[in-house]
Amino acid sequence: MTAARPAINKKAVGLSAAGAALAAVLVSHWEGMNLVAKHLPFDPPGVITVCGGITNYDWPWLKVGMKFSEAECREALADAAQRYAAEVVKCVPSLPTMPPHRQAAIASFAVNLGPGRICNTSIGRDLNAGRIVAACNAMTKYVYANGKFLQGLLNRRTDAMWGERPWCLRED
């Protein structure tokens, strides 16, 4: 890494250890593991991405061409999942008590779209009301980027094995 990264906040409350680990795996499954920071064609202008989901919104010091190791990226993704989940806990206080796979699905969704897409929508209201099925199903509405349908986002939300919705809905 060529620039000092802020210390990871190990005390952020949002995910269990298992939930954070699963979220990092889920995010990296969909985002890949790009070890060199770059602008991706589907991102808004000025957004730089590395580690399969960490952007210059997360790390303002991130510059195109910076390189990271897989270990640094795995740690960064787990930290991002925890930070975003901590924001979700402010509107969905029950998140830390949910099963780890549901925590991971919600954290992956929040990393992808920001916590506001949970807190300011029916997803958060449904989670708080115990309407888990409705909340998980609502995730599938978010399959557009910059006004364009993206099959990759639909896959991320609905894939039977790795989809956020199926992970969110699991009972065991």
Short mmCIF file of C-alpha atoms in Angstrom, two decimals:
data_model
loop_
_atom_site.label_atom_id
_atom_site.label_comp_id
_atom_site.label_asym_id
_atom_site.label_seq_id
_atom_site.Cartn_x
_atom_site.Cartn_y
_atom_site.Cartn_z
CA MET A 1 0.00 0.00 0.00
CA THR A 2 1.42 3.37 -0.89
CA ALA A 3 -0.54 5.57 1.51
CA ALA A 4 -1.28 5.24 5.19
CA ARG A 5 -4.76 3.90 5.79
CA PRO A 6 -6.78 5.03 8.80
CA ALA A 7 -6.89 2.49 11.63
CA ILE A 8 -9.70 -0.02 11.45
CA ASN A 9 -12.40 0.51 14.04
CA LYS A 10 -12.61 -2.89 15.71
CA LYS A 11 -15.30 -1.61 18.10
CA ALA A 12 -17.90 -0.73 15.47
CA VAL A 13 -21.12 -2.47 16.43
CA GLY A 14 -23.16 -3.87 13.60
CA LEU A 15 -22.11 -7.37 12.71
CA SER A 16 -21.04 -10.43 14.62
CA ALA A 17 -17.57 -11.74 13.74
CA ALA A 18 -19.24 -14.40 11.58
CA GLY A 19 -21.48 -11.80 9.92
CA ALA A 20 -18.50 -9.57 9.09
CA ALA A 21 -16.50 -12.48 7.66
CA LEU A 22 -19.45 -13.68 5.57
CA ALA A 23 -20.13 -10.14 4.35
CA ALA A 24 -16.53 -9.76 3.18
CA VAL A 25 -16.81 -13.05 1.27
CA LEU A 26 -20.17 -12.08 -0.22
CA VAL A 27 -18.98 -8.63 -1.33
CA SER A 28 -15.76 -9.95 -2.84
CA HIS A 29 -17.69 -12.71 -4.63
CA TRP A 30 -19.69 -10.11 -6.53
CA GLU A 31 -17.19 -7.31 -6.80
CA GLY A 32 -14.10 -9.37 -7.51
CA MET A 33 -10.76 -8.54 -5.97
CA ASN A 34 -9.14 -5.79 -8.02
CA LEU A 35 -5.84 -5.03 -6.30
CA VAL A 36 -5.12 -1.86 -8.30
CA ALA A 37 -7.31 1.21 -7.82
CA LYS A 38 -9.13 2.37 -10.95
CA HIS A 39 -12.28 4.00 -12.25
CA LEU A 40 -14.79 1.37 -13.33
CA PRO A 41 -16.97 2.10 -16.38
CA PHE A 42 -20.26 1.72 -14.51
CA ASP A 43 -19.26 4.01 -11.64
CA PRO A 44 -20.12 7.72 -11.61
CA PRO A 45 -17.37 10.09 -12.80
CA GLY A 46 -14.65 10.59 -10.23
CA VAL A 47 -15.28 7.36 -8.32
CA ILE A 48 -12.19 5.19 -7.87
CA THR A 49 -12.58 1.56 -6.75
CA VAL A 50 -10.18 -1.03 -5.33
CA CYS A 51 -10.48 -4.33 -3.46
CA GLY A 52 -13.81 -5.10 -5.07
CA GLY A 53 -15.88 -2.39 -3.46
CA ILE A 54 -13.75 0.10 -1.54
CA THR A 55 -14.05 3.53 -3.13
CA ASN A 56 -12.60 6.98 -2.64
CA TYR A 57 -15.78 7.69 -0.64
CA ASP A 58 -14.44 5.16 1.89
CA TRP A 59 -10.81 6.23 1.54
CA PRO A 60 -10.62 9.88 0.36
CA TRP A 61 -6.86 9.50 -0.17
CA LEU A 62 -7.34 6.68 -2.73
CA LYS A 63 -5.75 7.44 -6.13
CA VAL A 64 -5.83 5.60 -9.46
CA GLY A 65 -2.95 3.13 -9.70
CA MET A 66 -2.51 2.48 -5.95
CA LYS A 67 -1.83 -1.21 -5.27
CA PHE A 68 -2.96 -3.39 -2.37
CA SER A 69 -2.44 -6.99 -1.30
CA GLU A 70 -5.25 -9.54 -1.08
CA ALA A 71 -4.87 -9.56 2.71
CA GLU A 72 -5.23 -5.76 2.84
CA CYS A 73 -8.31 -5.99 0.63
CA ARG A 74 -9.95 -8.74 2.70
CA GLU A 75 -9.38 -6.67 5.85
CA ALA A 76 -10.69 -3.53 4.13
CA LEU A 77 -13.86 -5.30 2.96
CA ALA A 78 -14.57 -6.72 6.42
CA ASP A 79 -14.01 -3.25 7.89
CA ALA A 80 -16.28 -1.63 5.28
CA ALA A 81 -19.02 -4.17 5.96
CA GLN A 82 -18.73 -3.43 9.68
CA ARG A 83 -18.77 0.36 9.18
CA TYR A 84 -21.76 0.30 6.86
CA ALA A 85 -23.58 -2.12 9.16
CA ALA A 86 -22.92 0.20 12.12
CA GLU A 87 -24.77 2.90 10.16
CA VAL A 88 -27.64 0.49 9.47
CA VAL A 89 -27.88 -0.33 13.20
CA LYS A 90 -28.84 3.30 13.80
CA CYS A 91 -32.09 2.65 11.91
CA VAL A 92 -32.38 -1.15 12.37
CA PRO A 93 -31.23 -1.79 15.96
CA SER A 94 -31.91 -5.54 15.71
CA LEU A 95 -29.23 -6.12 13.03
CA PRO A 96 -26.59 -7.46 15.49
CA THR A 97 -29.06 -10.10 16.74
CA MET A 98 -29.93 -11.41 13.28
CA PRO A 99 -28.39 -14.64 11.97
CA PRO A 100 -24.90 -14.09 10.46
CA HIS A 101 -26.05 -14.87 6.91
CA ARG A 102 -28.78 -12.19 7.14
CA GLN A 103 -26.28 -9.71 8.62
CA ALA A 104 -23.96 -10.48 5.69
CA ALA A 105 -26.69 -9.96 3.09
CA ILE A 106 -27.75 -6.64 4.60
CA ALA A 107 -24.15 -5.48 4.97
CA SER A 108 -23.32 -6.47 1.37
CA PHE A 109 -26.35 -4.54 0.16
CA ALA A 110 -25.32 -1.51 2.26
CA VAL A 111 -21.73 -1.65 0.99
CA ASN A 112 -23.06 -1.76 -2.57
CA LEU A 113 -25.64 1.03 -2.29
CA GLY A 114 -25.03 2.80 1.01
CA PRO A 115 -26.92 2.47 4.30
CA GLY A 116 -29.53 5.00 3.16
CA ARG A 117 -30.99 2.41 0.78
CA ILE A 118 -31.92 0.45 3.88
CA CYS A 119 -32.62 3.21 6.38
CA ASN A 120 -34.64 5.46 4.08
CA THR A 121 -36.72 2.80 2.33
CA SER A 122 -39.24 0.06 3.02
CA ILE A 123 -36.34 -2.31 3.66
CA GLY A 124 -35.53 -0.69 7.01
CA ARG A 125 -39.19 -0.25 7.93
CA ASP A 126 -39.91 -3.90 7.12
CA LEU A 127 -36.89 -5.18 9.04
CA ASN A 128 -37.96 -3.16 12.08
CA ALA A 129 -41.51 -4.50 11.83
CA GLY A 130 -40.28 -8.10 11.59
CA ARG A 131 -41.36 -8.41 7.96
CA ILE A 132 -38.16 -10.17 6.91
CA VAL A 133 -39.54 -11.64 3.68
CA ALA A 134 -40.80 -8.24 2.49
CA ALA A 135 -37.49 -6.57 3.39
CA CYS A 136 -35.40 -9.22 1.64
CA ASN A 137 -37.64 -9.19 -1.44
CA ALA A 138 -37.40 -5.38 -1.67
CA MET A 139 -33.64 -5.69 -2.23
CA THR A 140 -34.37 -6.97 -5.72
CA LYS A 141 -35.71 -3.56 -6.80
CA TYR A 142 -32.18 -2.15 -6.73
CA VAL A 143 -30.72 -3.44 -9.99
CA TYR A 144 -29.96 -0.16 -11.77
CA ALA A 145 -26.82 1.99 -11.85
CA ASN A 146 -26.81 5.42 -13.43
CA GLY A 147 -30.35 4.72 -14.68
CA LYS A 148 -29.36 1.54 -16.54
CA PHE A 149 -30.43 -2.01 -15.73
CA LEU A 150 -27.43 -4.15 -14.79
CA GLN A 151 -27.75 -7.93 -15.00
CA GLY A 152 -24.85 -8.19 -12.57
CA LEU A 153 -26.86 -6.37 -9.89
CA LEU A 154 -29.86 -8.63 -10.50
CA ASN A 155 -27.54 -11.63 -10.14
CA ARG A 156 -26.06 -10.16 -6.94
CA ARG A 157 -29.54 -9.74 -5.48
CA THR A 158 -31.13 -13.03 -6.61
CA ASP A 159 -28.52 -15.76 -7.35
CA ALA A 160 -29.66 -18.95 -5.61
CA MET A 161 -26.23 -19.68 -4.12
CA TRP A 162 -24.66 -16.22 -3.61
CA GLY A 163 -27.54 -13.75 -3.82
CA GLU A 164 -28.22 -11.21 -1.10
CA ARG A 165 -31.95 -12.00 -1.14
CA PRO A 166 -31.52 -15.77 -0.63
CA TRP A 167 -28.95 -15.18 2.13
CA CYS A 168 -31.30 -12.68 3.74
CA LEU A 169 -34.22 -15.14 3.61
CA ARG A 170 -32.38 -18.18 4.99
CA GLU A 171 -33.79 -19.44 8.26
CA ASP A 172 -30.94 -21.67 9.49
#
